Amino acid sequence: MAKYLSNFSIFQFRDFRFFIISRFFMIIAINIQATIVGWQVYDLTGSTLDLGLIGLAEAIPSIIVALYAGHLADIKERRSIMLICLFVLFLCSLALLSFTGPFYFLLEKFKAYPIFIVIFISGIARGFISPAIFSFVTQIVPKDKYAQSAAWMGTSFQAGAVLGPAVGGLLYGWINIQSAYVLDCICIGLPFLMTLFIAPRPLPEKKIREPLAQSLAAGLKFVWKNEIMLGAMALDMFAVLFGGAIALLPVFAKDILDVGSEGLGILRAAPSLGAFVMAYFLTHRPPLKRSGSLLLGSVFGFGICMLVFGLSSLFWMSLIALFLSGFFDSVSVVIRSTIMQTMTPEEMRGRVSSINKIFIGSSNEIGAFESGTTAEAMGPVGSVLFGGIMTVLIVIISARFIPKLRKLELKDWV
């Protein structure tokens, strides 16, 4: 019992409580928006390429600002960065809501392009907020709680990613699109208000401040020389780039499984539900032993799940495949997050997080573009099968050529 309760000991830190709840609602909002935008764009244009362009519209600004965003998170107060970004994301949600009401004529005239512009702006905000969030959490919990904080962040992320798509899809299908976007606005406004209750954490002043170019180069050099960190980032990047099928779920829901927007919400929530179950388990049993083998095995399992999903024409089988894909993906997310938190010095956290954003975060969006373009050429099923095969091959190559990653034991670092 005492051991069980110790897994909740991190919540003794007041600011972490506000932080994790704020993050939970932010993830709900992001996933409501992603689900509704995907269905709305596909319903508007009927193009799988346009589904891919949603990801590209977010990835381009995120990549452009990523390195500078990391540099900024290492020299500026991170809570302030988070507040500014959350306010911009709130305005973007309001803009998307307006396209379903007084400004709907813009969609009639320009199709999905006004939506792409809003997603582009939100991509800038998300590019800046990611390194600030990653760096800030290490300021509000002690080092011996890093692995636990990574697991709880994963749990809150996946819980939000379960509720967001499910609620968004159901509201869209049962009521209307406006109700889904109103909830999106509420859920992105709450994190802004909750972050105001967190005490700011000014960074210690550096005696000598590096020039921007030198600062960015130092971050890149640090990651490049760390074989374990670089290997973990590269493994996840290629797995997400090729293996993700999330962007094509509107096609599967509408044309293959015939389950409508409600079914889309459930399909999109399934990976996150699986990830939530595993992330919660990992809060009690962090993957500190045989971490490298677990990382490789989890990505391999993710690839197999994508193959099953691509071959399935049954709703229940597709749900199981997506659930298990999230189950496996959660292991790799927690291990990679713990690697970054334990191996990165405090003064480099922002830059390393921004590099991780380029590797992993943006590969989600670029992967969506890859899925959309390959679906145009191969069809949606062919696109998913291609991604699953590539993911399995990437794991085999990584296991062979990155021995330090394969042999990683996180218990030696925490």
mmCIF file of C-alpha atoms in Angstrom:
data_model
loop_
_atom_site.group_PDB
_atom_site.id
_atom_site.type_symbol
_atom_site.label_atom_id
_atom_site.label_comp_id
_atom_site.label_asym_id
_atom_site.label_seq_id
_atom_site.Cartn_x
_atom_site.Cartn_y
_atom_site.Cartn_z
ATOM 1 C CA MET A 1 0.000 0.000 0.000
ATOM 2 C CA ALA A 2 2.811 2.387 0.918
ATOM 3 C CA LYS A 3 4.534 1.655 -2.399
ATOM 4 C CA TYR A 4 1.280 2.333 -4.267
ATOM 5 C CA LEU A 5 0.782 5.658 -2.494
ATOM 6 C CA SER A 6 4.391 6.655 -3.203
ATOM 7 C CA ASN A 7 3.534 6.742 -6.902
ATOM 8 C CA PHE A 8 1.243 9.687 -6.123
ATOM 9 C CA SER A 9 3.842 11.468 -3.992
ATOM 10 C CA ILE A 10 4.680 13.807 -6.861
ATOM 11 C CA PHE A 11 1.307 15.488 -6.315
ATOM 12 C CA GLN A 12 2.583 16.921 -3.034
ATOM 13 C CA PHE A 13 4.090 19.660 -5.212
ATOM 14 C CA ARG A 14 1.334 22.259 -5.653
ATOM 15 C CA ASP A 15 2.600 23.696 -8.913
ATOM 16 C CA PHE A 16 2.893 20.234 -10.459
ATOM 17 C CA ARG A 17 -0.791 19.663 -9.688
ATOM 18 C CA PHE A 18 -1.786 22.823 -11.540
ATOM 19 C CA PHE A 19 0.680 22.015 -14.324
ATOM 20 C CA ILE A 20 -0.575 18.476 -14.969
ATOM 21 C CA ILE A 21 -4.263 19.499 -14.923
ATOM 22 C CA SER A 22 -3.499 22.392 -17.266
ATOM 23 C CA ARG A 23 -1.705 20.047 -19.642
ATOM 24 C CA PHE A 24 -4.615 17.593 -19.478
ATOM 25 C CA PHE A 25 -7.127 20.192 -20.690
ATOM 26 C CA MET A 26 -4.730 21.494 -23.328
ATOM 27 C CA ILE A 27 -4.401 17.989 -24.788
ATOM 28 C CA ILE A 28 -8.194 17.566 -24.767
ATOM 29 C CA ALA A 29 -8.527 20.815 -26.730
ATOM 30 C CA ILE A 30 -5.812 19.926 -29.240
ATOM 31 C CA ASN A 31 -7.384 16.530 -29.908
ATOM 32 C CA ILE A 32 -10.933 17.860 -30.213
ATOM 33 C CA GLN A 33 -9.624 20.331 -32.751
ATOM 34 C CA ALA A 34 -7.591 17.746 -34.689
ATOM 35 C CA THR A 35 -10.553 15.362 -34.917
ATOM 36 C CA ILE A 36 -13.071 17.974 -36.016
ATOM 37 C CA VAL A 37 -10.717 19.710 -38.447
ATOM 38 C CA GLY A 38 -9.839 16.388 -40.109
ATOM 39 C CA TRP A 39 -13.478 15.407 -40.595
ATOM 40 C CA GLN A 40 -14.456 18.956 -41.644
ATOM 41 C CA VAL A 41 -11.723 19.210 -44.286
ATOM 42 C CA TYR A 42 -12.388 15.740 -45.726
ATOM 43 C CA ASP A 43 -16.122 16.455 -45.783
ATOM 44 C CA LEU A 44 -15.427 19.786 -47.496
ATOM 45 C CA THR A 45 -12.980 18.586 -50.169
ATOM 46 C CA GLY A 46 -13.027 14.754 -50.216
ATOM 47 C CA SER A 47 -9.244 14.803 -50.715
ATOM 48 C CA THR A 48 -6.743 12.637 -48.807
ATOM 49 C CA LEU A 49 -4.047 15.074 -49.923
ATOM 50 C CA ASP A 50 -5.827 17.869 -48.056
ATOM 51 C CA LEU A 51 -5.755 15.708 -44.921
ATOM 52 C CA GLY A 52 -1.990 15.539 -45.375
ATOM 53 C CA LEU A 53 -1.800 19.296 -45.904
ATOM 54 C CA ILE A 54 -3.312 19.838 -42.438
ATOM 55 C CA GLY A 55 -0.225 18.162 -40.983
ATOM 56 C CA LEU A 56 2.114 20.082 -43.266
ATOM 57 C CA ALA A 57 0.478 23.406 -42.346
ATOM 58 C CA GLU A 58 1.326 22.736 -38.699
ATOM 59 C CA ALA A 59 4.728 21.129 -39.247
ATOM 60 C CA ILE A 60 6.342 23.876 -41.337
ATOM 61 C CA PRO A 61 6.060 26.709 -38.763
ATOM 62 C CA SER A 62 6.811 24.325 -35.913
ATOM 63 C CA ILE A 63 10.086 23.245 -37.533
ATOM 64 C CA ILE A 64 11.045 26.798 -38.512
ATOM 65 C CA VAL A 65 10.719 28.133 -34.957
ATOM 66 C CA ALA A 66 11.823 24.989 -33.095
ATOM 67 C CA LEU A 67 15.510 25.737 -32.516
ATOM 68 C CA TYR A 68 14.906 29.373 -31.614
ATOM 69 C CA ALA A 69 12.030 28.315 -29.343
ATOM 70 C CA GLY A 70 14.411 26.004 -27.484
ATOM 71 C CA HIS A 71 16.986 28.773 -27.168
ATOM 72 C CA LEU A 72 14.276 31.102 -25.835
ATOM 73 C CA ALA A 73 13.161 28.516 -23.258
ATOM 74 C CA ASP A 74 16.747 28.383 -21.970
ATOM 75 C CA ILE A 75 17.057 32.152 -21.464
ATOM 76 C CA LYS A 76 13.513 33.400 -20.699
ATOM 77 C CA GLU A 77 11.023 32.629 -17.939
ATOM 78 C CA ARG A 78 9.166 29.571 -19.223
ATOM 79 C CA ARG A 79 5.785 30.176 -17.598
ATOM 80 C CA SER A 80 5.471 33.463 -19.501
ATOM 81 C CA ILE A 81 6.187 31.684 -22.795
ATOM 82 C CA MET A 82 3.503 29.118 -21.974
ATOM 83 C CA LEU A 83 0.916 31.820 -21.212
ATOM 84 C CA ILE A 84 1.538 33.687 -24.472
ATOM 85 C CA CYS A 85 1.312 30.483 -26.514
ATOM 86 C CA LEU A 86 -1.874 29.338 -24.763
ATOM 87 C CA PHE A 87 -3.497 32.695 -25.513
ATOM 88 C CA VAL A 88 -2.588 32.387 -29.216
ATOM 89 C CA LEU A 89 -3.994 28.837 -29.296
ATOM 90 C CA PHE A 90 -7.214 30.145 -27.736
ATOM 91 C CA LEU A 91 -7.528 32.768 -30.485
ATOM 92 C CA CYS A 92 -6.971 30.059 -33.116
ATOM 93 C CA SER A 93 -9.793 27.992 -31.622
ATOM 94 C CA LEU A 94 -12.076 31.036 -31.731
ATOM 95 C CA ALA A 95 -11.172 31.544 -35.397
ATOM 96 C CA LEU A 96 -12.082 27.937 -36.252
ATOM 97 C CA LEU A 97 -15.379 28.378 -34.406
ATOM 98 C CA SER A 98 -16.094 31.532 -36.422
ATOM 99 C CA PHE A 99 -15.709 29.556 -39.675
ATOM 100 C CA THR A 100 -18.819 27.564 -38.690
ATOM 101 C CA GLY A 101 -20.846 30.750 -38.151
ATOM 102 C CA PRO A 102 -20.375 34.355 -39.307
ATOM 103 C CA PHE A 103 -17.277 33.609 -41.405
ATOM 104 C CA TYR A 104 -18.490 30.393 -43.049
ATOM 105 C CA PHE A 105 -18.521 32.245 -46.374
ATOM 106 C CA LEU A 106 -14.703 32.038 -46.324
ATOM 107 C CA LEU A 107 -14.897 28.241 -46.546
ATOM 108 C CA GLU A 108 -17.482 28.504 -49.326
ATOM 109 C CA LYS A 109 -15.151 30.750 -51.286
ATOM 110 C CA PHE A 110 -11.702 29.378 -50.417
ATOM 111 C CA LYS A 111 -12.508 25.794 -49.306
ATOM 112 C CA ALA A 112 -10.015 24.535 -46.681
ATOM 113 C CA TYR A 113 -7.401 27.283 -47.070
ATOM 114 C CA PRO A 114 -8.654 29.524 -44.211
ATOM 115 C CA ILE A 115 -8.441 26.465 -41.941
ATOM 116 C CA PHE A 116 -4.867 25.804 -43.128
ATOM 117 C CA ILE A 117 -3.913 29.399 -42.243
ATOM 118 C CA VAL A 118 -5.254 29.049 -38.691
ATOM 119 C CA ILE A 119 -3.483 25.692 -38.290
ATOM 120 C CA PHE A 120 -0.266 27.342 -39.520
ATOM 121 C CA ILE A 121 -0.536 30.015 -36.803
ATOM 122 C CA SER A 122 -1.308 27.412 -34.141
ATOM 123 C CA GLY A 123 1.769 25.504 -35.348
ATOM 124 C CA ILE A 124 3.913 28.523 -34.458
ATOM 125 C CA ALA A 125 2.428 28.639 -30.951
ATOM 126 C CA ARG A 126 2.854 24.895 -30.447
ATOM 127 C CA GLY A 127 6.439 25.140 -31.674
ATOM 128 C CA PHE A 128 7.218 27.613 -28.882
ATOM 129 C CA ILE A 129 5.183 25.980 -26.113
ATOM 130 C CA SER A 130 6.666 22.464 -26.395
ATOM 131 C CA PRO A 131 10.235 23.246 -25.198
ATOM 132 C CA ALA A 132 8.852 25.601 -22.548
ATOM 133 C CA ILE A 133 6.620 22.856 -21.107
ATOM 134 C CA PHE A 134 9.349 20.206 -21.168
ATOM 135 C CA SER A 135 11.873 22.538 -19.523
ATOM 136 C CA PHE A 136 9.438 23.969 -16.987
ATOM 137 C CA VAL A 137 8.420 20.633 -15.462
ATOM 138 C CA THR A 138 11.991 20.006 -14.287
ATOM 139 C CA GLN A 139 11.825 23.278 -12.339
ATOM 140 C CA ILE A 140 8.773 22.228 -10.326
ATOM 141 C CA VAL A 141 9.780 18.665 -9.332
ATOM 142 C CA PRO A 142 13.060 17.308 -7.882
ATOM 143 C CA LYS A 143 15.357 15.137 -10.000
ATOM 144 C CA ASP A 144 14.399 11.892 -8.252
ATOM 145 C CA LYS A 145 10.829 12.480 -9.494
ATOM 146 C CA TYR A 146 11.735 12.972 -13.182
ATOM 147 C CA ALA A 147 10.791 9.432 -14.261
ATOM 148 C CA GLN A 148 7.530 9.679 -12.307
ATOM 149 C CA SER A 149 6.763 13.093 -13.802
ATOM 150 C CA ALA A 150 7.418 11.724 -17.316
ATOM 151 C CA ALA A 151 5.000 8.869 -16.674
ATOM 152 C CA TRP A 152 2.319 11.174 -15.236
ATOM 153 C CA MET A 153 2.767 13.582 -18.138
ATOM 154 C CA GLY A 154 2.281 10.621 -20.458
ATOM 155 C CA THR A 155 -0.803 9.558 -18.508
ATOM 156 C CA SER A 156 -2.350 13.036 -18.597
ATOM 157 C CA PHE A 157 -1.507 13.339 -22.293
ATOM 158 C CA GLN A 158 -3.150 10.044 -23.160
ATOM 159 C CA ALA A 159 -6.181 10.677 -20.937
ATOM 160 C CA GLY A 160 -6.740 13.965 -22.746
ATOM 161 C CA ALA A 161 -6.122 12.295 -26.085
ATOM 162 C CA VAL A 162 -8.802 9.693 -25.252
ATOM 163 C CA LEU A 163 -11.452 12.185 -24.154
ATOM 164 C CA GLY A 164 -10.764 14.843 -26.795
ATOM 165 C CA PRO A 165 -11.480 12.853 -29.983
ATOM 166 C CA ALA A 166 -14.324 10.847 -28.439
ATOM 167 C CA VAL A 167 -16.172 13.878 -27.076
ATOM 168 C CA GLY A 168 -15.407 16.000 -30.139
ATOM 169 C CA GLY A 169 -16.610 13.342 -32.579
ATOM 170 C CA LEU A 170 -19.762 12.619 -30.590
ATOM 171 C CA LEU A 171 -20.674 16.306 -30.248
ATOM 172 C CA TYR A 172 -20.145 16.780 -33.985
ATOM 173 C CA GLY A 173 -22.292 13.760 -34.850
ATOM 174 C CA TRP A 174 -25.038 14.134 -32.214
ATOM 175 C CA ILE A 175 -25.386 17.934 -31.994
ATOM 176 C CA ASN A 176 -23.367 20.020 -34.468
ATOM 177 C CA ILE A 177 -19.867 21.191 -35.309
ATOM 178 C CA GLN A 178 -20.305 24.463 -33.394
ATOM 179 C CA SER A 179 -20.773 22.629 -30.089
ATOM 180 C CA ALA A 180 -17.502 20.756 -30.628
ATOM 181 C CA TYR A 181 -15.590 23.969 -31.330
ATOM 182 C CA VAL A 182 -17.160 25.722 -28.303
ATOM 183 C CA LEU A 183 -15.864 22.926 -26.074
ATOM 184 C CA ASP A 184 -12.481 23.249 -27.798
ATOM 185 C CA CYS A 185 -12.369 26.954 -26.869
ATOM 186 C CA ILE A 186 -13.299 26.209 -23.244
ATOM 187 C CA CYS A 187 -10.686 23.466 -22.918
ATOM 188 C CA ILE A 188 -7.874 25.642 -24.288
ATOM 189 C CA GLY A 189 -8.958 28.618 -22.156
ATOM 190 C CA LEU A 190 -8.780 26.628 -18.901
ATOM 191 C CA PRO A 191 -5.012 25.873 -19.162
ATOM 192 C CA PHE A 192 -4.337 29.591 -19.586
ATOM 193 C CA LEU A 193 -6.246 30.359 -16.375
ATOM 194 C CA MET A 194 -4.659 27.476 -14.441
ATOM 195 C CA THR A 195 -1.135 28.435 -15.509
ATOM 196 C CA LEU A 196 -1.722 31.833 -13.905
ATOM 197 C CA PHE A 197 -1.883 30.019 -10.541
ATOM 198 C CA ILE A 198 1.583 28.492 -11.022
ATOM 199 C CA ALA A 199 4.439 30.453 -9.493
ATOM 200 C CA PRO A 200 6.932 31.771 -12.072
ATOM 201 C CA ARG A 201 10.383 30.172 -11.994
ATOM 202 C CA PRO A 202 13.024 32.663 -13.152
ATOM 203 C CA LEU A 203 16.157 31.070 -14.568
ATOM 204 C CA PRO A 204 19.530 31.705 -12.912
ATOM 205 C CA GLU A 205 21.390 34.458 -14.722
ATOM 206 C CA LYS A 206 24.314 33.288 -16.816
ATOM 207 C CA LYS A 207 27.491 35.243 -16.342
ATOM 208 C CA ILE A 208 28.208 35.015 -20.065
ATOM 209 C CA ARG A 209 25.302 34.678 -22.467
ATOM 210 C CA GLU A 210 26.088 32.788 -25.653
ATOM 211 C CA PRO A 211 25.302 34.330 -29.043
ATOM 212 C CA LEU A 212 22.216 32.803 -30.675
ATOM 213 C CA ALA A 213 24.102 30.823 -33.341
ATOM 214 C CA GLN A 214 26.564 29.440 -30.790
ATOM 215 C CA SER A 215 23.719 28.511 -28.428
ATOM 216 C CA LEU A 216 21.814 26.617 -31.133
ATOM 217 C CA ALA A 217 24.974 24.867 -32.321
ATOM 218 C CA ALA A 218 25.746 23.748 -28.760
ATOM 219 C CA GLY A 219 22.323 22.111 -28.475
ATOM 220 C CA LEU A 220 22.708 20.281 -31.784
ATOM 221 C CA LYS A 221 26.230 19.170 -30.869
ATOM 222 C CA PHE A 222 25.073 17.827 -27.489
ATOM 223 C CA VAL A 223 22.364 15.647 -29.040
ATOM 224 C CA TRP A 224 24.609 14.506 -31.903
ATOM 225 C CA LYS A 225 27.274 13.254 -29.478
ATOM 226 C CA ASN A 226 24.775 11.387 -27.279
ATOM 227 C CA GLU A 227 24.263 8.104 -29.154
ATOM 228 C CA ILE A 228 21.461 6.937 -26.867
ATOM 229 C CA MET A 229 19.448 10.156 -27.096
ATOM 230 C CA LEU A 230 20.023 10.569 -30.832
ATOM 231 C CA GLY A 231 19.137 6.926 -31.455
ATOM 232 C CA ALA A 232 15.917 7.131 -29.425
ATOM 233 C CA MET A 233 14.860 10.313 -31.220
ATOM 234 C CA ALA A 234 15.659 8.904 -34.668
ATOM 235 C CA LEU A 235 13.866 5.624 -33.948
ATOM 236 C CA ASP A 236 10.687 7.370 -32.873
ATOM 237 C CA MET A 237 10.909 9.931 -35.668
ATOM 238 C CA PHE A 238 10.963 7.335 -38.444
ATOM 239 C CA ALA A 239 8.355 5.159 -36.717
ATOM 240 C CA VAL A 240 5.971 8.104 -36.386
ATOM 241 C CA LEU A 241 6.821 9.425 -39.857
ATOM 242 C CA PHE A 242 5.956 6.164 -41.597
ATOM 243 C CA GLY A 243 3.831 4.236 -39.111
ATOM 244 C CA GLY A 244 1.149 6.706 -38.073
ATOM 245 C CA ALA A 245 -2.302 6.275 -39.608
ATOM 246 C CA ILE A 246 -4.114 8.978 -37.629
ATOM 247 C CA ALA A 247 -4.318 11.441 -40.537
ATOM 248 C CA LEU A 248 -6.205 8.887 -42.643
ATOM 249 C CA LEU A 249 -8.774 7.971 -39.991
ATOM 250 C CA PRO A 250 -11.455 10.226 -41.562
ATOM 251 C CA VAL A 251 -11.079 8.170 -44.772
ATOM 252 C CA PHE A 252 -11.299 4.850 -42.925
ATOM 253 C CA ALA A 253 -14.257 6.063 -40.830
ATOM 254 C CA LYS A 254 -16.204 7.410 -43.808
ATOM 255 C CA ASP A 255 -15.290 5.180 -46.765
ATOM 256 C CA ILE A 256 -13.973 1.850 -45.410
ATOM 257 C CA LEU A 257 -15.595 1.211 -42.022
ATOM 258 C CA ASP A 258 -18.653 3.440 -42.631
ATOM 259 C CA VAL A 259 -18.984 4.629 -39.016
ATOM 260 C CA GLY A 260 -19.393 8.412 -39.430
ATOM 261 C CA SER A 261 -17.952 11.214 -37.298
ATOM 262 C CA GLU A 262 -18.961 9.406 -34.092
ATOM 263 C CA GLY A 263 -16.939 6.372 -35.185
ATOM 264 C CA LEU A 264 -14.058 8.653 -36.151
ATOM 265 C CA GLY A 265 -13.953 10.035 -32.614
ATOM 266 C CA ILE A 266 -13.868 6.519 -31.167
ATOM 267 C CA LEU A 267 -11.192 5.375 -33.642
ATOM 268 C CA ARG A 268 -9.054 8.400 -32.866
ATOM 269 C CA ALA A 269 -9.464 7.849 -29.120
ATOM 270 C CA ALA A 270 -8.518 4.146 -29.281
ATOM 271 C CA PRO A 271 -4.699 4.583 -29.503
ATOM 272 C CA SER A 272 -4.798 7.094 -26.682
ATOM 273 C CA LEU A 273 -6.882 4.769 -24.516
ATOM 274 C CA GLY A 274 -4.286 2.036 -24.998
ATOM 275 C CA ALA A 275 -1.516 4.519 -24.265
ATOM 276 C CA PHE A 276 -3.351 5.745 -21.163
ATOM 277 C CA VAL A 277 -3.604 2.213 -19.762
ATOM 278 C CA MET A 278 0.106 1.590 -20.315
ATOM 279 C CA ALA A 279 1.184 5.053 -19.125
ATOM 280 C CA TYR A 280 -0.761 4.585 -15.884
ATOM 281 C CA PHE A 281 0.909 1.205 -15.380
ATOM 282 C CA LEU A 282 4.307 2.834 -15.970
ATOM 283 C CA THR A 283 3.654 5.436 -13.256
ATOM 284 C CA HIS A 284 3.798 2.504 -10.819
ATOM 285 C CA ARG A 285 6.509 0.509 -12.598
ATOM 286 C CA PRO A 286 8.774 2.847 -14.592
ATOM 287 C CA PRO A 287 10.712 1.029 -17.358
ATOM 288 C CA LEU A 288 14.111 1.408 -15.689
ATOM 289 C CA LYS A 289 15.382 -2.127 -16.416
ATOM 290 C CA ARG A 290 16.122 -3.428 -19.938
ATOM 291 C CA SER A 291 14.915 -0.043 -21.142
ATOM 292 C CA GLY A 292 16.564 -0.266 -24.565
ATOM 293 C CA SER A 293 15.069 -3.658 -25.357
ATOM 294 C CA LEU A 294 11.649 -2.456 -24.203
ATOM 295 C CA LEU A 295 11.955 0.625 -26.415
ATOM 296 C CA LEU A 296 12.801 -1.401 -29.521
ATOM 297 C CA GLY A 297 10.171 -4.038 -28.764
ATOM 298 C CA SER A 298 7.448 -1.449 -28.249
ATOM 299 C CA VAL A 299 8.124 0.265 -31.582
ATOM 300 C CA PHE A 300 8.167 -3.152 -33.303
ATOM 301 C CA GLY A 301 4.777 -3.932 -31.741
ATOM 302 C CA PHE A 302 3.477 -0.554 -32.931
ATOM 303 C CA GLY A 303 4.444 -1.424 -36.511
ATOM 304 C CA ILE A 304 2.663 -4.794 -36.351
ATOM 305 C CA CYS A 305 -0.493 -3.082 -35.073
ATOM 306 C CA MET A 306 -0.438 -0.715 -38.046
ATOM 307 C CA LEU A 307 -0.254 -3.688 -40.413
ATOM 308 C CA VAL A 308 -3.290 -5.276 -38.742
ATOM 309 C CA PHE A 309 -5.206 -1.982 -38.894
ATOM 310 C CA GLY A 310 -4.423 -1.551 -42.585
ATOM 311 C CA LEU A 311 -5.710 -5.050 -43.385
ATOM 312 C CA SER A 312 -8.868 -4.770 -41.263
ATOM 313 C CA SER A 313 -12.309 -4.004 -42.665
ATOM 314 C CA LEU A 314 -14.039 -4.670 -39.327
ATOM 315 C CA PHE A 315 -14.653 -1.805 -36.899
ATOM 316 C CA TRP A 316 -13.951 -3.862 -33.762
ATOM 317 C CA MET A 317 -10.693 -5.267 -35.165
ATOM 318 C CA SER A 318 -9.565 -1.799 -36.206
ATOM 319 C CA LEU A 319 -10.297 -0.537 -32.682
ATOM 320 C CA ILE A 320 -8.235 -3.330 -31.103
ATOM 321 C CA ALA A 321 -5.304 -2.690 -33.460
ATOM 322 C CA LEU A 322 -5.359 1.040 -32.700
ATOM 323 C CA PHE A 323 -5.742 0.408 -28.951
ATOM 324 C CA LEU A 324 -2.667 -1.853 -28.945
ATOM 325 C CA SER A 325 -0.698 0.603 -31.094
ATOM 326 C CA GLY A 326 -1.161 3.211 -28.363
ATOM 327 C CA PHE A 327 -0.341 0.608 -25.706
ATOM 328 C CA PHE A 328 3.062 -0.008 -27.320
ATOM 329 C CA ASP A 329 3.685 3.632 -28.245
ATOM 330 C CA SER A 330 3.292 4.743 -24.628
ATOM 331 C CA VAL A 331 6.300 2.646 -23.586
ATOM 332 C CA SER A 332 8.561 4.343 -26.115
ATOM 333 C CA VAL A 333 7.263 7.806 -25.181
ATOM 334 C CA VAL A 334 7.978 7.339 -21.453
ATOM 335 C CA ILE A 335 11.431 5.852 -22.081
ATOM 336 C CA ARG A 336 12.395 8.621 -24.505
ATOM 337 C CA SER A 337 11.110 11.332 -22.146
ATOM 338 C CA THR A 338 13.067 9.850 -19.237
ATOM 339 C CA ILE A 339 16.214 9.666 -21.389
ATOM 340 C CA MET A 340 15.890 13.358 -22.193
ATOM 341 C CA GLN A 341 15.137 14.445 -18.635
ATOM 342 C CA THR A 342 17.932 12.449 -16.999
ATOM 343 C CA MET A 343 20.681 12.970 -19.597
ATOM 344 C CA THR A 344 20.149 16.671 -20.346
ATOM 345 C CA PRO A 345 21.790 19.376 -18.184
ATOM 346 C CA GLU A 346 19.427 22.097 -16.928
ATOM 347 C CA GLU A 347 20.961 24.835 -19.081
ATOM 348 C CA MET A 348 20.261 22.867 -22.277
ATOM 349 C CA ARG A 349 16.761 21.548 -21.634
ATOM 350 C CA GLY A 350 14.993 24.022 -23.904
ATOM 351 C CA ARG A 351 17.297 23.425 -26.863
ATOM 352 C CA VAL A 352 17.254 19.645 -26.491
ATOM 353 C CA SER A 353 13.462 19.717 -26.230
ATOM 354 C CA SER A 354 13.228 21.793 -29.403
ATOM 355 C CA ILE A 355 15.423 19.279 -31.241
ATOM 356 C CA ASN A 356 13.149 16.535 -29.945
ATOM 357 C CA LYS A 357 10.204 18.576 -31.259
ATOM 358 C CA ILE A 358 11.797 18.564 -34.718
ATOM 359 C CA PHE A 359 12.501 14.828 -34.529
ATOM 360 C CA ILE A 360 9.233 13.648 -32.971
ATOM 361 C CA GLY A 361 6.611 16.380 -32.732
ATOM 362 C CA SER A 362 6.928 17.597 -36.289
ATOM 363 C CA SER A 363 7.263 14.070 -37.653
ATOM 364 C CA ASN A 364 3.657 13.541 -36.524
ATOM 365 C CA GLU A 365 2.543 16.314 -38.847
ATOM 366 C CA ILE A 366 4.976 15.450 -41.647
ATOM 367 C CA GLY A 367 3.891 11.838 -41.222
ATOM 368 C CA ALA A 368 0.321 13.028 -41.781
ATOM 369 C CA PHE A 369 1.461 14.652 -45.027
ATOM 370 C CA GLU A 370 3.305 11.455 -45.997
ATOM 371 C CA SER A 371 0.164 9.434 -45.296
ATOM 372 C CA GLY A 372 -1.950 11.796 -47.380
ATOM 373 C CA THR A 373 0.396 11.779 -50.368
ATOM 374 C CA THR A 374 1.007 8.003 -50.342
ATOM 375 C CA ALA A 375 -2.747 7.469 -49.983
ATOM 376 C CA GLU A 376 -3.223 9.468 -53.183
ATOM 377 C CA ALA A 377 -0.813 7.086 -54.948
ATOM 378 C CA MET A 378 -1.473 3.739 -53.188
ATOM 379 C CA GLY A 379 -4.878 4.234 -51.625
ATOM 380 C CA PRO A 380 -5.427 4.512 -47.842
ATOM 381 C CA VAL A 381 -4.908 0.789 -47.176
ATOM 382 C CA GLY A 382 -1.678 0.669 -49.187
ATOM 383 C CA SER A 383 -0.401 3.759 -47.378
ATOM 384 C CA VAL A 384 -0.956 2.222 -43.924
ATOM 385 C CA LEU A 385 0.590 -1.131 -44.918
ATOM 386 C CA PHE A 386 3.640 0.621 -46.361
ATOM 387 C CA GLY A 387 4.063 2.550 -43.098
ATOM 388 C CA GLY A 388 3.768 -0.576 -40.956
ATOM 389 C CA ILE A 389 6.391 -2.443 -42.994
ATOM 390 C CA MET A 390 8.783 0.525 -42.839
ATOM 391 C CA THR A 391 8.370 0.770 -39.048
ATOM 392 C CA VAL A 392 9.275 -2.899 -38.537
ATOM 393 C CA LEU A 393 12.337 -2.526 -40.788
ATOM 394 C CA ILE A 394 13.481 0.592 -38.899
ATOM 395 C CA VAL A 395 13.412 -1.299 -35.580
ATOM 396 C CA ILE A 396 15.503 -4.141 -37.027
ATOM 397 C CA ILE A 397 18.061 -1.660 -38.402
ATOM 398 C CA SER A 398 18.206 0.290 -35.104
ATOM 399 C CA ALA A 399 18.726 -2.877 -33.047
ATOM 400 C CA ARG A 400 21.624 -3.832 -35.307
ATOM 401 C CA PHE A 401 23.416 -0.498 -35.620
ATOM 402 C CA ILE A 402 22.748 1.305 -32.288
ATOM 403 C CA PRO A 403 24.049 -1.143 -29.635
ATOM 404 C CA LYS A 404 24.146 1.456 -26.827
ATOM 405 C CA LEU A 405 20.439 2.058 -27.269
ATOM 406 C CA ARG A 406 19.676 -1.661 -27.324
ATOM 407 C CA LYS A 407 21.621 -2.200 -24.076
ATOM 408 C CA LEU A 408 20.255 0.890 -22.271
ATOM 409 C CA GLU A 409 19.416 0.517 -18.560
ATOM 410 C CA LEU A 410 17.715 3.671 -17.273
ATOM 411 C CA LYS A 411 18.224 2.510 -13.676
ATOM 412 C CA ASP A 412 21.877 3.498 -14.112
ATOM 413 C CA TRP A 413 20.858 7.119 -14.807
ATOM 414 C CA VAL A 414 18.183 7.896 -12.228
#
